[in-house]
Coordinates of C-alpha atoms and ligand atoms in Angstrom, one line a residue:
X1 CA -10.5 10.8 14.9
X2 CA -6.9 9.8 13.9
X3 CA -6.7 6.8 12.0
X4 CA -3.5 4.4 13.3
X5 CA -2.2 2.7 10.6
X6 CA -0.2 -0.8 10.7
X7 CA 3.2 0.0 9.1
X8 CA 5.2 -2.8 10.0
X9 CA 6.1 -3.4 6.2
X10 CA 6.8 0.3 5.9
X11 CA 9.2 -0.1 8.5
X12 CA 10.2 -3.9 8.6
X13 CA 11.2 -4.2 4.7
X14 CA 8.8 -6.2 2.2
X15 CA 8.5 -9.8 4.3
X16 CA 5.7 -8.7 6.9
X17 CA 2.2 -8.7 5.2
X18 CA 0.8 -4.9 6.3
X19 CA -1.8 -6.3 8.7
X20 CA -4.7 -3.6 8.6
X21 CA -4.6 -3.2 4.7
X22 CA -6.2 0.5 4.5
X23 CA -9.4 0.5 2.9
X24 CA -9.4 2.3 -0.7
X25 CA -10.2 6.0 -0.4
X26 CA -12.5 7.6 -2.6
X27 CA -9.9 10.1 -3.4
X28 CA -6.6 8.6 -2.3
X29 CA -4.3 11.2 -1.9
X30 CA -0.3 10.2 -3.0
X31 CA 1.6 13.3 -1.5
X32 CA 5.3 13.9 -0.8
X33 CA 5.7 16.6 2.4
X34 CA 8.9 18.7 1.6
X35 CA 10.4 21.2 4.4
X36 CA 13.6 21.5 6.6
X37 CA 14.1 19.6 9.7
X38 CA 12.0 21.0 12.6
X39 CA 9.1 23.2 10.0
X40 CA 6.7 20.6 11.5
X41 CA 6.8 17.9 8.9
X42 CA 5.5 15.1 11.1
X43 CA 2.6 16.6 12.9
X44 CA 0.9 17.8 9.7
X45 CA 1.6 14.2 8.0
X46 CA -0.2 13.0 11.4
X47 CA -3.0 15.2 10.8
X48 CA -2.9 14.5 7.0
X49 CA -3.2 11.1 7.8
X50 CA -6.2 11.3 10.0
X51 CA -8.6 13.3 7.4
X52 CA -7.3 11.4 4.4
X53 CA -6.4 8.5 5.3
X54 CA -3.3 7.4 3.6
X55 CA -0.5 6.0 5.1
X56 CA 2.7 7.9 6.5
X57 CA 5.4 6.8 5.2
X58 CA 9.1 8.0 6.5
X59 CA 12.3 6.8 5.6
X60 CA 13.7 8.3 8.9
X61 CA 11.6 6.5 10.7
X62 CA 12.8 3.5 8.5
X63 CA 16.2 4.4 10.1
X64 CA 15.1 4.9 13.5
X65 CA 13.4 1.3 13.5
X66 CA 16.5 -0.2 12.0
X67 CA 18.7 2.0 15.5
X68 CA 16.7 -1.2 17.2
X69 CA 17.6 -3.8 15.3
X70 CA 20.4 -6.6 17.0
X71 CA 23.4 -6.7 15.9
X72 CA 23.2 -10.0 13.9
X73 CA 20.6 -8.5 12.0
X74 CA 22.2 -4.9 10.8
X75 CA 23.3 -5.1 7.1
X76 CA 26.5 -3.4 6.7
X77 CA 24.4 -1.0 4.5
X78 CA 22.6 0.1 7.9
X79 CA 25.1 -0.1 9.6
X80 CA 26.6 2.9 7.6
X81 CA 23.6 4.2 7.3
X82 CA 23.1 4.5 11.0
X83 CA 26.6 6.3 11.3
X84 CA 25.4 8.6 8.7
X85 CA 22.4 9.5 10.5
X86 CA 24.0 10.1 13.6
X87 CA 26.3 12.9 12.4
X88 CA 23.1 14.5 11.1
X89 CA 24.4 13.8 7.3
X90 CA 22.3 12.2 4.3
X91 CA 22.4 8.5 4.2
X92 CA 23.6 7.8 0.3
X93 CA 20.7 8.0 -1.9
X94 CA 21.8 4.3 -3.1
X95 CA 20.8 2.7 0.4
X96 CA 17.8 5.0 0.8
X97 CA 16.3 4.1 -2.7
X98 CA 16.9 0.3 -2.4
X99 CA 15.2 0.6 0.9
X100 CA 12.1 2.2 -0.8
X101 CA 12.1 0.3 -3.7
X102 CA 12.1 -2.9 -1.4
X103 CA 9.1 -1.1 -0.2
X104 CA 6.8 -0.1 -3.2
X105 CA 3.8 -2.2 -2.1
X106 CA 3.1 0.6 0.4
X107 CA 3.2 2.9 -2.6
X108 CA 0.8 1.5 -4.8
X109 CA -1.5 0.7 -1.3
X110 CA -5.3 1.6 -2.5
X111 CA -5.2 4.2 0.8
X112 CA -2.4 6.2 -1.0
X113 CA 0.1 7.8 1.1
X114 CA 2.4 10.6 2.4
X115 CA 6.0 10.5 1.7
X116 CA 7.9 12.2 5.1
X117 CA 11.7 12.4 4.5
X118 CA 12.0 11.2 0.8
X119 CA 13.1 12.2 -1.9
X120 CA 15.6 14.2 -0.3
X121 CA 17.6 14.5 -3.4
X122 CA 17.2 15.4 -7.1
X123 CA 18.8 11.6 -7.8
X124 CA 16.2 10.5 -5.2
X125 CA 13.2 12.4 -6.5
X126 CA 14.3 10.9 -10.4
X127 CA 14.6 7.5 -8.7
X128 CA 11.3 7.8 -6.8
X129 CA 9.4 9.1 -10.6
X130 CA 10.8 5.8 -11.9
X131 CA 9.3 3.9 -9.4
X132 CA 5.9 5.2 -9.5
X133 CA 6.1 5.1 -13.5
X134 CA 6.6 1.5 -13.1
X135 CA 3.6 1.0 -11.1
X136 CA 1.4 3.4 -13.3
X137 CA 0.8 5.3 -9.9
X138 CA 0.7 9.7 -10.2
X139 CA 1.8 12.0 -7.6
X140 CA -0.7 14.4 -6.4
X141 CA 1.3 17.4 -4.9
X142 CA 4.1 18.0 -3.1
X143 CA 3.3 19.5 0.1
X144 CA 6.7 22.5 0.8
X145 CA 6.5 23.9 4.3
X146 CA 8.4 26.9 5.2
X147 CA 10.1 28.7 8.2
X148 CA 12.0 30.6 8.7
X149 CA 15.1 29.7 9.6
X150 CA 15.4 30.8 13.5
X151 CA 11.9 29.4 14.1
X152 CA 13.5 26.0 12.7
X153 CA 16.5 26.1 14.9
X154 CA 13.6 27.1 18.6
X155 CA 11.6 24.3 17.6
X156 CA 14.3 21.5 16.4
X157 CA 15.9 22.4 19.8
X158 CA 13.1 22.2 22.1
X159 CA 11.3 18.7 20.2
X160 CA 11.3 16.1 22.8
X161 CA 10.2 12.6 21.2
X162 CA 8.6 9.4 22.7
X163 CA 10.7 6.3 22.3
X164 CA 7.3 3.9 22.3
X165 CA 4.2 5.6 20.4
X166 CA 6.6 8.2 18.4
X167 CA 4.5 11.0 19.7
X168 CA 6.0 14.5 19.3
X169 CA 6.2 17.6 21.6
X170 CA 7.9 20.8 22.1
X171 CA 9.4 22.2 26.1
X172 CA 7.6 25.2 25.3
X173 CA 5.2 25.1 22.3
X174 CA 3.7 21.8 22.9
X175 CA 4.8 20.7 26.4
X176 CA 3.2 17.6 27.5
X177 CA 0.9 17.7 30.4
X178 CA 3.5 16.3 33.0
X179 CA 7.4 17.5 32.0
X180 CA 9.2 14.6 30.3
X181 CA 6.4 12.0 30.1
X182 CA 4.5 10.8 27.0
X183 CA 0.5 11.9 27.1
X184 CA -0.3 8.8 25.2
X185 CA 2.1 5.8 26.4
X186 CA 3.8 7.4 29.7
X187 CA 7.1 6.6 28.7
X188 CA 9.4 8.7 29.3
X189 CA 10.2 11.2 26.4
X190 CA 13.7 11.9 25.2
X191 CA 16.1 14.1 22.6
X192 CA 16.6 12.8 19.1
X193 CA 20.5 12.5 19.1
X194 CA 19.8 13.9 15.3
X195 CA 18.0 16.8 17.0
X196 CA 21.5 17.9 19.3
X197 CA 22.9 21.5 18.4
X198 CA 26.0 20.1 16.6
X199 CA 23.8 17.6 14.4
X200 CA 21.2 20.1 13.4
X201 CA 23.8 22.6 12.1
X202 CA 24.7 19.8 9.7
X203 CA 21.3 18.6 9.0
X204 CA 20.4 22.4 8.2
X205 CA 23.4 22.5 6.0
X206 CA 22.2 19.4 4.1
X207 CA 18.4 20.3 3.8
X208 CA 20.1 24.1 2.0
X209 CA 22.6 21.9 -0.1
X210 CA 20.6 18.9 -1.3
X211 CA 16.7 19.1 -0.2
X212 CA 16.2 22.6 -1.0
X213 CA 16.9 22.0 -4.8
X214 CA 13.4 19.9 -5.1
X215 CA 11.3 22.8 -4.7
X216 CA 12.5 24.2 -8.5
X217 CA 12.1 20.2 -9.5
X218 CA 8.8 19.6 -8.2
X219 CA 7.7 23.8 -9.3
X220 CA 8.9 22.8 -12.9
X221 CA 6.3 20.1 -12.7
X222 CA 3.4 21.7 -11.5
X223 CA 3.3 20.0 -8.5
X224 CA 4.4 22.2 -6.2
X225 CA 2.7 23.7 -3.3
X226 CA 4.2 25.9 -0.6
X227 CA 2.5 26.7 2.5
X228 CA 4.1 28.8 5.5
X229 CA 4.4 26.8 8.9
X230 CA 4.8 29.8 10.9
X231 CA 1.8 29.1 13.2
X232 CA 0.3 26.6 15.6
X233 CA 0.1 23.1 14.1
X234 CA -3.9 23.3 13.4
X235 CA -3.8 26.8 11.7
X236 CA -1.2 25.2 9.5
X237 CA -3.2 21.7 8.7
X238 CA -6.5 24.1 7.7
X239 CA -4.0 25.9 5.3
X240 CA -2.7 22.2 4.0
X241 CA -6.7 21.0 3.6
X242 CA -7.6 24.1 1.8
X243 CA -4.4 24.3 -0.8
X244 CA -4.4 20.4 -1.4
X245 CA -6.3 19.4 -5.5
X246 CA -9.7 18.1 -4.6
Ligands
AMP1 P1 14.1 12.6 9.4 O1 13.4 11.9 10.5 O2 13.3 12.5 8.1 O3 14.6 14.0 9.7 O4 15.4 11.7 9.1 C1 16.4 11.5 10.1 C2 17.7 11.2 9.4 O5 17.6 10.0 8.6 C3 18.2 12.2 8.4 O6 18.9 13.3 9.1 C4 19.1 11.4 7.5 O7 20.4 11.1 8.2 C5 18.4 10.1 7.4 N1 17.4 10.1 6.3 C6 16.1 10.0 6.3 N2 15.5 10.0 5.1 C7 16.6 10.2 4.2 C8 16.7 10.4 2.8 N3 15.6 10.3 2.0 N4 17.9 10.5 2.3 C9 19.0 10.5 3.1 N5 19.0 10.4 4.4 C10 17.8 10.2 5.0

């Protein structure tokens, strides 16, 4: 049974009180999820969330929230952020750490918590260990899945999003029951502009340029755990429970 967390200060910013303060885990589990775009990322953090009960925390999603934001209310940080996004290019690591630093009650929540999206740089993953030293909190792992790279480029082009609930499903590999319509909310389901041919190339470009380098950071540290995505989404998630540090 999936546990549906209340992230609106995840995705609000520090003002909103989280409403349904996760109850503390026996073993809370503080994980970062590494991969490129489209390896599956979000459905195993889903799952992940579920069985351990830690929050999911993404900075895209941060982004995505802010897409809905009036006008009146953008920052001209977001703003330039937003354009960033759009082309499929890293926002600056300066806007992205403020954001999570404005953020780090979520990251020393007594449910722990699954990083999606971040660090996505060295300069982000140094900025993130300063954070967490300053709250006396410890990573766990860091969750690298990998696929190769034509299976990336089938399922980034076939992902097909719900605008309401944020559920996720594939034309072919996950279709939902009736063609364009959300299983859970019945709105209608639509593609990421991020996930478009001519963005993904980019994103691709910058996951091989600036993301890829955390694997030898996190390896140096021990932390590292790589698992292959190259099968259905449970298969994968009994691969993740069995690898993770009890
Ligand atoms: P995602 O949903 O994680 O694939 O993120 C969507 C987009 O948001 C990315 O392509 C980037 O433009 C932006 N973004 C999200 N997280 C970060 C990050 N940690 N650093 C830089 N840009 C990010």
């Amino acid at each position: 049974m999936a546990v549906k967390r209340e992230r609106s200060t995840w995705l609000k910013g520090p003002k909103p009180p989280c409403k349904d303060k996760p109850a503390a885990q026996k073993r809370p589990y503080r994980l970062i999820l590494l991969g490129a775009p489209g390896v599956g990322k979000g459905t195993q953090a889903e799952f992940l969330v579920g069985r351990l009960g830690a929050c999911h925390l993404s900075t895209g999603d941060i982004f995505r929230a802010a897409k809905s934001l009036p006008d009146c209310e953008r920052t001209p940080a977001i703003e330039e952020a937003l354009a960033h996004m759009k082309r499929g290019e890293l926002v600056p690591d300066e806007t992205v750490v403020s954001l999570v630093r404005e953020r780090v009650d979520c990251m020393t929540c007594q449910g722990g918590f699954l990083l999606d999206g971040f660090p996505r740089t060295v300069a982000q993953a140094e900025a993130l260990e300063d954070i967490l030293k300053s709250q006396k909190v410890k990573l766990d792992a860091v969750l690298n899945y990998e696929l190769p790279i034509e299976r990336v480029v089938e399922r980034i082009g076939g992902r097909r999003t719900c605008p309401k609930c944020k559920a996720v499903f594939h034309v072919t590999n996950m279709p939902p029951k009736k063609a364009g319509i959300c299983d859970h909310c019945g709105a209608e389901l639509f593609q990421r502009e991020d996930d478009r041919p001519e963005s993904v190339r980019v994103r691709m470009e910058a996951y091989a340029r600036s993301t890829a380098p955390l694997t030898d950071y996190y390896g140096k540290k021990g932390l590292l755990i790589s698992i292959s995505a190259d099968a259905a989404p449970d298969r994968v998630f009994e691969r993740t429970m069995k690898l993770l540090p009890s």
